Coordinates of C-alpha atoms in Angstrom, one line a residue:
M246 CA 37.8 56.7 -64.1
T247 CA 36.2 57.4 -67.5
L248 CA 36.0 55.1 -70.5
S249 CA 39.2 54.2 -72.2
F250 CA 39.5 54.7 -76.0
G251 CA 40.7 51.3 -77.1
T252 CA 40.7 49.4 -80.4
A253 CA 39.0 51.9 -82.7
G254 CA 36.5 53.0 -80.0
V255 CA 35.0 52.2 -76.6
R256 CA 33.2 49.2 -75.2
A257 CA 31.8 48.7 -71.7
P258 CA 28.9 47.4 -69.6
L259 CA 25.7 49.5 -69.6
G260 CA 25.0 51.5 -66.5
P261 CA 25.6 54.7 -64.6
G262 CA 29.0 56.3 -64.1
P263 CA 31.9 57.5 -66.2
D264 CA 33.2 54.0 -66.9
R265 CA 29.9 52.6 -68.2
M266 CA 28.0 53.1 -71.4
N267 CA 25.2 55.6 -70.9
D268 CA 23.9 58.9 -72.4
G269 CA 26.6 60.9 -70.6
T270 CA 29.6 58.9 -71.7
V271 CA 28.2 58.6 -75.3
A272 CA 27.9 62.4 -75.3
M273 CA 31.6 62.7 -74.2
V274 CA 32.8 60.2 -76.8
A275 CA 30.9 62.0 -79.5
T276 CA 32.2 65.4 -78.3
A277 CA 35.8 64.0 -78.5
V278 CA 35.3 62.8 -82.1
A279 CA 33.6 66.0 -83.1
R280 CA 36.5 68.2 -81.7
H281 CA 39.0 66.0 -83.5
L282 CA 37.1 66.3 -86.8
R283 CA 36.6 70.1 -86.5
M284 CA 40.4 70.6 -86.1
R285 CA 40.9 68.9 -89.5
E286 CA 37.7 69.0 -91.5
P287 CA 35.4 71.9 -92.6
A288 CA 32.0 72.7 -91.2
G289 CA 29.3 70.6 -92.9
S290 CA 31.5 67.6 -93.4
T291 CA 29.5 64.3 -93.4
V292 CA 29.6 61.8 -90.6
I293 CA 27.7 58.5 -90.8
V294 CA 26.2 57.3 -87.5
G295 CA 24.4 53.9 -87.1
G296 CA 23.7 51.3 -84.4
D297 CA 22.6 47.8 -84.0
A298 CA 19.6 46.4 -81.9
R299 CA 21.4 46.1 -78.6
H300 CA 20.0 47.7 -75.4
G301 CA 20.5 51.4 -75.6
S302 CA 21.7 51.5 -79.2
A303 CA 18.9 53.6 -80.6
G304 CA 19.2 56.2 -77.9
F305 CA 22.9 56.4 -78.2
V306 CA 22.7 57.0 -81.9
D307 CA 20.4 60.0 -81.2
V308 CA 22.7 61.4 -78.6
A309 CA 25.8 61.0 -80.8
A310 CA 24.0 62.6 -83.8
A311 CA 22.8 65.6 -81.7
V312 CA 26.3 66.2 -80.4
L313 CA 28.0 66.0 -83.8
T314 CA 25.4 68.2 -85.3
A315 CA 25.9 70.8 -82.6
H316 CA 29.6 70.9 -83.7
G317 CA 28.6 71.8 -87.2
L318 CA 28.8 68.4 -88.8
L319 CA 26.3 66.9 -91.2
V320 CA 25.1 63.6 -89.7
V321 CA 23.5 60.9 -91.8
V322 CA 21.8 57.9 -90.1
P323 CA 20.0 54.9 -91.7
G324 CA 16.9 55.3 -89.5
A325 CA 16.8 51.7 -88.2
P326 CA 19.2 49.2 -86.7
V327 CA 21.8 48.1 -89.2
P328 CA 24.8 45.7 -89.4
T329 CA 28.2 47.3 -88.7
P330 CA 29.4 46.8 -92.4
V331 CA 26.6 49.1 -93.6
V332 CA 28.1 52.0 -91.7
A333 CA 31.7 51.1 -92.8
A334 CA 30.5 50.9 -96.5
A335 CA 28.5 54.2 -96.2
V336 CA 31.5 56.1 -95.0
R337 CA 33.4 55.2 -98.1
A338 CA 30.5 55.4 -100.5
R339 CA 29.2 58.8 -99.3
G340 CA 32.7 60.4 -98.9
A341 CA 32.2 60.9 -95.2
V342 CA 35.0 62.1 -93.0
A343 CA 34.1 59.6 -90.2
G344 CA 31.6 57.0 -89.1
L345 CA 30.3 56.0 -85.6
M346 CA 28.8 52.5 -85.1
V347 CA 27.0 51.8 -81.8
T348 CA 27.6 48.2 -81.1
A349 CA 29.4 45.7 -78.8
S350 CA 29.5 43.1 -81.5
H351 CA 29.4 39.6 -79.9
N352 CA 29.9 40.8 -76.3
P353 CA 27.3 39.8 -73.7
A354 CA 23.8 41.5 -73.7
T355 CA 24.9 43.8 -70.8
D356 CA 27.5 45.6 -73.0
N357 CA 27.5 48.3 -75.6
G358 CA 30.1 50.4 -77.3
I359 CA 31.1 52.7 -80.1
K360 CA 33.4 51.9 -83.0
V361 CA 34.9 54.8 -85.0
Y362 CA 35.8 54.8 -88.7
G363 CA 37.9 57.3 -90.6
P364 CA 37.8 58.5 -94.1
G365 CA 37.5 55.6 -96.5
G366 CA 35.6 53.5 -94.0
A367 CA 38.5 51.7 -92.2
Q368 CA 38.9 51.6 -88.5
I369 CA 41.0 54.4 -87.1
V370 CA 44.7 53.8 -86.2
P371 CA 47.3 55.8 -84.3
P372 CA 47.7 58.7 -83.9
T373 CA 44.0 59.4 -84.5
D374 CA 42.9 57.1 -81.7
S375 CA 45.2 58.7 -79.1
E376 CA 44.2 62.2 -80.3
I377 CA 40.6 61.4 -79.8
E378 CA 41.5 59.9 -76.4
Q379 CA 43.0 63.2 -75.4
H380 CA 39.8 65.0 -76.4
L381 CA 37.8 62.5 -74.4
R382 CA 39.9 63.1 -71.3
A383 CA 39.4 66.8 -71.7
A384 CA 35.6 66.4 -72.2
A385 CA 35.5 64.3 -69.0
R386 CA 37.3 67.0 -67.0
E387 CA 35.1 69.8 -68.4
G388 CA 31.8 67.9 -68.2
V389 CA 29.5 67.5 -71.3
A390 CA 25.8 68.1 -71.2
V391 CA 23.6 65.4 -72.7
P392 CA 21.5 66.9 -75.6
D393 CA 17.8 67.4 -75.0
A394 CA 15.5 64.8 -76.6
G395 CA 14.4 67.4 -79.1
A396 CA 17.8 68.7 -80.0
P397 CA 18.6 68.9 -83.8
G398 CA 19.9 65.6 -85.0
A399 CA 20.6 63.7 -88.2
R400 CA 19.3 63.4 -91.7
V401 CA 17.7 60.0 -92.1
D402 CA 18.7 58.1 -95.2
P403 CA 17.3 54.5 -95.5
T404 CA 19.0 54.1 -98.8
L405 CA 22.3 53.4 -97.0
V406 CA 21.1 49.8 -96.6
D407 CA 20.0 49.5 -100.2
D408 CA 23.3 50.9 -101.5
Y409 CA 25.2 48.5 -99.3
V410 CA 23.2 45.5 -100.6
A411 CA 23.6 46.6 -104.2
S412 CA 27.3 47.1 -103.9
V413 CA 27.9 43.7 -102.3
V414 CA 25.7 41.9 -104.9
A415 CA 27.6 43.7 -107.7
G416 CA 30.9 42.5 -106.2
L417 CA 30.0 38.8 -106.0
P418 CA 29.6 36.2 -108.7
T419 CA 26.5 34.1 -109.3
P420 CA 27.2 30.6 -108.0
A421 CA 27.4 27.8 -110.5
R422 CA 25.0 25.8 -108.4
P423 CA 23.2 27.8 -105.8
P424 CA 23.5 26.0 -102.5
R425 CA 20.7 25.3 -99.9
V426 CA 21.6 27.4 -96.9
A427 CA 20.9 27.3 -93.2
L428 CA 21.5 30.7 -91.6
T429 CA 21.4 32.3 -88.2
P430 CA 22.0 35.9 -87.3
V431 CA 22.1 34.9 -83.6
H432 CA 19.4 37.4 -82.6
G433 CA 21.2 40.2 -84.4
V434 CA 20.6 42.6 -87.2
G435 CA 22.1 40.7 -90.1
G436 CA 19.5 38.1 -91.0
E437 CA 17.2 39.9 -93.5
I438 CA 20.0 41.9 -95.1
C439 CA 22.1 38.7 -95.6
R440 CA 19.1 37.0 -97.1
R441 CA 18.7 40.0 -99.6
V442 CA 22.4 39.7 -100.6
L443 CA 22.1 35.9 -101.1
A444 CA 18.9 36.4 -103.2
G445 CA 20.7 39.0 -105.2
I446 CA 23.3 36.4 -106.4
G447 CA 20.7 33.7 -107.0
V448 CA 20.8 31.9 -103.7
D449 CA 17.1 31.8 -102.8
D450 CA 16.9 28.5 -100.8
V451 CA 17.7 30.0 -97.4
T452 CA 16.2 28.8 -94.1
L453 CA 16.8 30.9 -91.0
V454 CA 16.9 29.4 -87.5
A455 CA 13.5 30.5 -86.4
E456 CA 14.2 31.1 -82.7
Q457 CA 17.2 33.4 -83.6
A458 CA 16.0 35.0 -86.8
Y459 CA 15.0 38.5 -85.5
P460 CA 16.8 41.0 -83.3
D461 CA 16.6 40.4 -79.6
P462 CA 19.1 42.3 -77.4
D463 CA 18.8 39.7 -74.6
F464 CA 20.1 36.9 -76.9
P465 CA 17.7 34.5 -75.1
T466 CA 18.7 31.2 -76.8
V467 CA 22.4 31.3 -76.3
D468 CA 24.9 31.6 -73.4
S469 CA 27.1 33.8 -75.6
P470 CA 26.2 35.4 -79.0
N471 CA 29.7 34.5 -80.3
P472 CA 29.5 32.1 -83.2
E473 CA 32.9 30.7 -82.3
R474 CA 31.3 29.0 -79.3
P475 CA 30.0 25.5 -80.1
R476 CA 26.8 25.9 -78.0
T477 CA 25.9 29.1 -80.0
T478 CA 25.7 27.2 -83.3
M479 CA 24.0 24.1 -82.0
R480 CA 20.6 25.2 -83.4
L481 CA 22.1 26.2 -86.7
L482 CA 23.7 22.7 -87.3
G483 CA 20.4 21.1 -86.3
V484 CA 18.5 23.1 -88.9
A485 CA 21.2 22.4 -91.5
E486 CA 20.9 18.6 -90.9
E487 CA 17.1 18.8 -90.9
I488 CA 16.8 20.6 -94.3
G489 CA 19.7 18.8 -96.0
A490 CA 21.6 22.1 -96.3
D491 CA 24.8 22.5 -98.4
V492 CA 26.0 25.4 -96.3
A493 CA 25.5 26.6 -92.7
L494 CA 26.2 30.2 -91.9
A495 CA 26.3 32.0 -88.5
L496 CA 26.6 35.8 -88.3
D497 CA 27.4 37.5 -85.0
P498 CA 24.9 40.1 -83.7
D499 CA 26.2 43.1 -85.7
A500 CA 27.0 40.9 -88.7
D501 CA 30.6 41.9 -89.1
R502 CA 31.8 38.3 -88.6
C503 CA 30.6 35.0 -90.1
A504 CA 31.3 31.3 -89.2
M505 CA 30.8 28.6 -91.8
G506 CA 29.6 25.0 -91.1
F507 CA 29.8 22.0 -93.4
V508 CA 28.8 18.3 -93.4
G509 CA 31.8 15.9 -93.2
A510 CA 32.3 12.6 -95.0
D511 CA 30.8 11.0 -91.9
G512 CA 27.5 12.8 -92.4
R513 CA 28.0 15.0 -89.3
W514 CA 27.7 18.8 -89.3
R515 CA 30.5 20.8 -87.8
M516 CA 31.8 24.4 -87.8
L517 CA 35.0 25.4 -89.4
D518 CA 37.5 27.6 -87.5
G519 CA 38.6 30.9 -88.9
D520 CA 41.9 29.6 -90.3
D521 CA 40.3 26.8 -92.3
T522 CA 37.7 29.1 -93.7
G523 CA 40.3 31.8 -94.5
S524 CA 42.6 29.3 -96.3
L525 CA 39.7 28.0 -98.4
L526 CA 38.5 31.4 -99.3
A527 CA 42.0 32.6 -100.1
D528 CA 42.5 29.7 -102.4
H529 CA 39.2 30.4 -104.3
L530 CA 39.6 34.2 -104.4
L531 CA 43.1 34.0 -105.9
T532 CA 42.3 31.4 -108.5
S533 CA 38.8 32.7 -109.3
P534 CA 38.7 36.4 -108.6
L535 CA 35.5 38.2 -107.8
P536 CA 34.0 40.6 -110.3
G537 CA 36.1 43.8 -110.6
S538 CA 39.1 42.3 -108.8
V539 CA 42.5 43.1 -110.2
R540 CA 43.7 40.1 -112.2
T541 CA 47.5 40.4 -111.9
T542 CA 50.1 38.0 -110.6
G543 CA 53.8 37.9 -110.0
N544 CA 55.9 40.0 -107.6
G545 CA 55.3 43.5 -109.0
P546 CA 53.2 46.3 -107.5
G547 CA 50.0 44.8 -109.0
T548 CA 50.4 41.5 -107.3
P549 CA 47.2 40.7 -105.3
V550 CA 47.7 40.9 -101.6
V551 CA 46.2 38.4 -99.1
A552 CA 46.6 39.4 -95.4
S553 CA 46.3 37.5 -92.2
T554 CA 47.6 38.2 -88.7
I555 CA 50.5 37.2 -86.4
V556 CA 48.2 34.8 -84.6
S557 CA 46.7 33.2 -87.7
S558 CA 47.8 29.9 -89.3
R559 CA 51.1 29.8 -91.2
L560 CA 49.2 28.0 -94.1
P561 CA 48.5 31.3 -96.0
S562 CA 52.2 32.1 -96.1
L563 CA 52.6 28.9 -98.2
L564 CA 49.4 29.0 -100.1
V565 CA 49.2 32.6 -101.3
P566 CA 52.6 32.7 -103.1
A567 CA 51.8 29.4 -104.8
R568 CA 48.6 31.0 -106.2
G569 CA 50.4 34.0 -107.5
G570 CA 49.7 36.4 -104.7
R571 CA 51.7 38.2 -102.0
H572 CA 51.0 37.2 -98.4
V573 CA 51.3 39.9 -95.7
E574 CA 51.2 39.3 -92.0
T575 CA 49.9 42.1 -89.8
L576 CA 49.2 42.8 -86.1
T577 CA 45.8 41.6 -84.9
G578 CA 42.8 43.7 -85.9
F579 CA 41.2 44.7 -89.2
K580 CA 42.5 48.3 -88.8
W581 CA 45.9 46.8 -89.7
L582 CA 44.7 44.0 -92.1
V583 CA 43.0 46.4 -94.5
R584 CA 46.1 48.5 -94.7
A585 CA 48.4 45.5 -95.5
G586 CA 49.0 46.6 -99.1
Q587 CA 47.4 47.1 -102.5
P588 CA 45.7 45.7 -104.4
L589 CA 44.2 43.9 -101.4
R590 CA 42.3 40.8 -102.6
Y591 CA 41.3 39.4 -99.2
A592 CA 42.1 39.6 -95.5
Y593 CA 41.0 37.4 -92.6
E594 CA 41.6 36.8 -88.9
E595 CA 41.3 33.5 -87.1
A596 CA 38.4 34.9 -85.1
I597 CA 36.0 34.4 -88.1
G598 CA 36.5 37.9 -89.5
H599 CA 36.7 38.2 -93.3
C600 CA 37.2 41.1 -95.8
V601 CA 36.3 39.7 -99.2
L602 CA 35.2 43.0 -100.9
P603 CA 37.8 45.6 -99.6
E604 CA 36.7 48.0 -102.4
V605 CA 33.2 48.1 -100.8
V606 CA 33.8 47.5 -97.1
A607 CA 37.3 48.3 -95.7
D608 CA 36.6 46.2 -92.6
K609 CA 35.5 42.7 -91.7
D610 CA 32.0 41.9 -93.1
G611 CA 30.1 38.8 -92.3
I612 CA 27.4 39.3 -94.9
S613 CA 29.7 39.7 -98.0
A614 CA 31.8 36.8 -96.6
A615 CA 28.6 34.6 -96.5
G616 CA 27.8 35.6 -100.1
A617 CA 31.4 34.8 -101.2
W618 CA 31.3 31.4 -99.5
C619 CA 28.1 30.5 -101.1
A620 CA 29.3 31.6 -104.5
T621 CA 32.7 29.8 -104.4
V622 CA 33.4 27.2 -101.7
G623 CA 29.8 26.2 -101.3
S624 CA 28.8 26.2 -104.9
G625 CA 29.0 22.6 -106.1
G626 CA 32.3 21.0 -107.1
R627 CA 34.4 19.3 -104.4
S628 CA 33.2 19.3 -100.8
V629 CA 34.7 21.4 -98.0
G630 CA 36.3 18.3 -96.6
E631 CA 37.9 17.5 -99.9
G632 CA 39.1 21.1 -100.2
L633 CA 40.8 20.9 -96.8
D634 CA 42.4 17.5 -97.7
A635 CA 43.7 19.0 -101.0
L636 CA 45.4 21.9 -99.2
A637 CA 46.9 19.4 -96.7
E638 CA 48.2 17.3 -99.6
E639 CA 49.8 20.4 -101.2
F640 CA 51.0 22.3 -98.1
G641 CA 50.9 19.9 -95.2
A642 CA 48.2 19.4 -92.6
H643 CA 48.0 22.3 -90.0
L644 CA 46.6 21.5 -86.6
R645 CA 45.7 24.2 -84.1
S646 CA 44.9 24.7 -80.4
N647 CA 43.9 28.3 -79.4
V648 CA 43.3 28.4 -75.7
P649 CA 43.1 31.4 -73.4
L650 CA 45.0 30.9 -70.1
P651 CA 43.6 32.9 -67.2
L652 CA 45.9 34.8 -64.9
E653 CA 45.5 35.1 -61.2
H654 CA 43.4 38.1 -60.0
G655 CA 45.6 41.2 -59.9
S656 CA 48.4 39.7 -61.9
D657 CA 50.4 41.9 -64.2
P658 CA 50.0 40.5 -67.8
A659 CA 53.4 42.0 -68.8
A660 CA 55.1 40.3 -65.9
A661 CA 53.3 37.1 -66.7
L662 CA 54.5 37.3 -70.3
R663 CA 58.1 37.8 -69.2
R664 CA 58.0 34.8 -66.8
A665 CA 56.5 32.6 -69.5
A666 CA 59.1 33.7 -72.1
D667 CA 61.9 32.9 -69.6
Q668 CA 60.4 29.5 -68.9
L669 CA 60.0 28.6 -72.6
V670 CA 63.6 29.4 -73.6
S671 CA 64.4 25.8 -72.7
T672 CA 61.5 24.5 -74.9
G673 CA 62.3 26.3 -78.2
T674 CA 63.4 29.6 -79.8
V675 CA 61.6 32.6 -78.2
T676 CA 61.3 35.8 -80.2
P677 CA 59.3 38.9 -79.3
L678 CA 56.4 40.0 -81.5
D679 CA 57.1 43.2 -83.5
G680 CA 55.0 46.2 -82.6
T681 CA 52.9 44.6 -79.9
A682 CA 53.2 42.8 -76.5
G683 CA 53.8 39.1 -76.7
F684 CA 56.2 36.5 -78.1
R685 CA 56.5 33.5 -80.4
V686 CA 58.1 30.2 -79.4
T687 CA 59.1 27.9 -82.2
I688 CA 60.2 24.2 -82.2
P689 CA 60.7 22.0 -85.3
G690 CA 57.3 21.5 -86.8
A691 CA 55.3 23.7 -84.4
R692 CA 55.0 27.2 -83.0
A693 CA 53.0 29.1 -80.4
V694 CA 52.1 32.8 -80.1
I695 CA 51.4 34.2 -76.7
R696 CA 50.0 37.6 -76.2
P697 CA 47.9 39.4 -73.5
S698 CA 44.1 40.0 -73.9
G699 CA 43.2 43.6 -74.3
T700 CA 40.0 43.2 -72.2
E701 CA 40.4 40.3 -69.8
P702 CA 43.0 39.1 -67.2
L703 CA 44.4 36.3 -69.4
L704 CA 47.0 35.4 -71.9
K705 CA 45.8 34.3 -75.3
T706 CA 47.7 31.4 -76.8
Y707 CA 47.7 30.2 -80.4
V708 CA 49.5 26.9 -80.9
E709 CA 50.0 25.2 -84.3
A710 CA 51.8 22.1 -85.5
W711 CA 52.1 20.9 -89.1
T712 CA 53.2 18.0 -91.3
P713 CA 55.1 17.7 -94.5
A714 CA 53.1 17.9 -97.8
R715 CA 51.2 14.7 -98.7
P716 CA 51.0 13.7 -95.0
S717 CA 50.7 10.1 -93.9
A718 CA 48.7 8.9 -90.9
R719 CA 52.0 8.8 -89.0
D720 CA 52.8 12.4 -90.0
R721 CA 49.5 13.5 -88.6
Q722 CA 49.9 11.6 -85.4
D723 CA 53.4 13.1 -84.9
A724 CA 52.0 16.6 -85.5
A725 CA 49.2 16.0 -83.0
R726 CA 51.8 15.0 -80.4
R727 CA 53.9 18.1 -81.1
L728 CA 50.7 20.2 -80.7
V729 CA 49.8 18.8 -77.4
A730 CA 53.4 18.9 -76.0
L731 CA 53.9 22.5 -77.0
A732 CA 50.4 23.6 -75.7
D733 CA 51.2 21.9 -72.4
S734 CA 54.6 23.6 -72.1
V735 CA 53.0 27.0 -72.8
A736 CA 50.3 26.4 -70.2
A737 CA 52.8 25.3 -67.6
A738 CA 55.0 28.3 -68.3
V739 CA 52.0 30.7 -67.9
A740 CA 51.0 29.0 -64.6
F741 CA 54.5 29.1 -63.2

């Protein structure tokens, strides 16, 4: 079995064979993309190809570049490991017809992959992905030769990075009071470029977590390079406390996601989840637009759009209209979020992905999100905790529990979903999700979304309970009880 072309590309463990990432499978993927492009684009069209610092990435970039060049395309590469947003930005800025980014993002060190962008720098969507998949199957049947090491390849253009930094800096304001920042790239490629962007907006007091500051494909100091995991950000919060930071930032290894940390009223540092971060950023970006943003309100065609997904908090659906914007809910994934509507002001997903400069990067971008956070939420004024309390006063407190529920080995996720939905009919109102597998169960003051994982044998559950505006301590306790009760009911239904 060969690699499957999934969400905007392929991702798999490194190793020999047609279902692993190696020179042969990379050549097949590049051939599939090249054949798709040559059916639609003229010879000499530009394709941007980049890679991060994972095991195999540099060689895979060379293989992909040689294959695409052999098909008559002009390939441009940055010439060094880069964050994913650099490639996405370059596709748009250089008028390229496509982009390939070699990365497995925050997956384990044993994995790698290829993400594919279309014209404009957004991740590809149907039918493009299925058409490339068909070409991939054909290439697998025919067999594709791996290019020789000396095969003609790409044009090296290191200014891709400089152009990205300049564009992001131009799109961000200068903070009123530059914060002191603790930063970790978690052994990835985003540290130095993020520091350049922060310096460009006047944030010079930046301390990197020394043990994680430079690329290392083994990710030696963490069990997982995913900043959503508490153990991954332990060192960051320690450094933040040590230096008396105002802001703590954790990029994932390819720097397309960013987690934010803050110090609470009790003096303890903790990380925010993606929904809290997204709500605070949405509030700031609608009330204090970034340079160049469209400054219109109301319900007309120029109303600024803020997008979140079907598994994200319901809070933006309340907040965004109150700030003069239009909230749009999409399927999961930034390939849908960035297509939510125009003018897109901001999009986020609960898994710490943020698109704060859609006119520069039509995808999630941890580096520009870090800059926007430092320039707005982290730039003096009220604390993060005070900001969250203010949102709760206005729109109610929102409590969440997002827990993956493993399935028995060999279980059919679709069958497990049907059984769980049948069990939960007695708990609340069950409605299927539009356009994707899964369902939502709603009770007064709480809801849960259940959907299958695309990569693992488990169901993902997203449970949320809320209070009225201006919540009392009793309101919060009641919401907490609803959250636990609904989460327990979902877990029991999945295990049934």
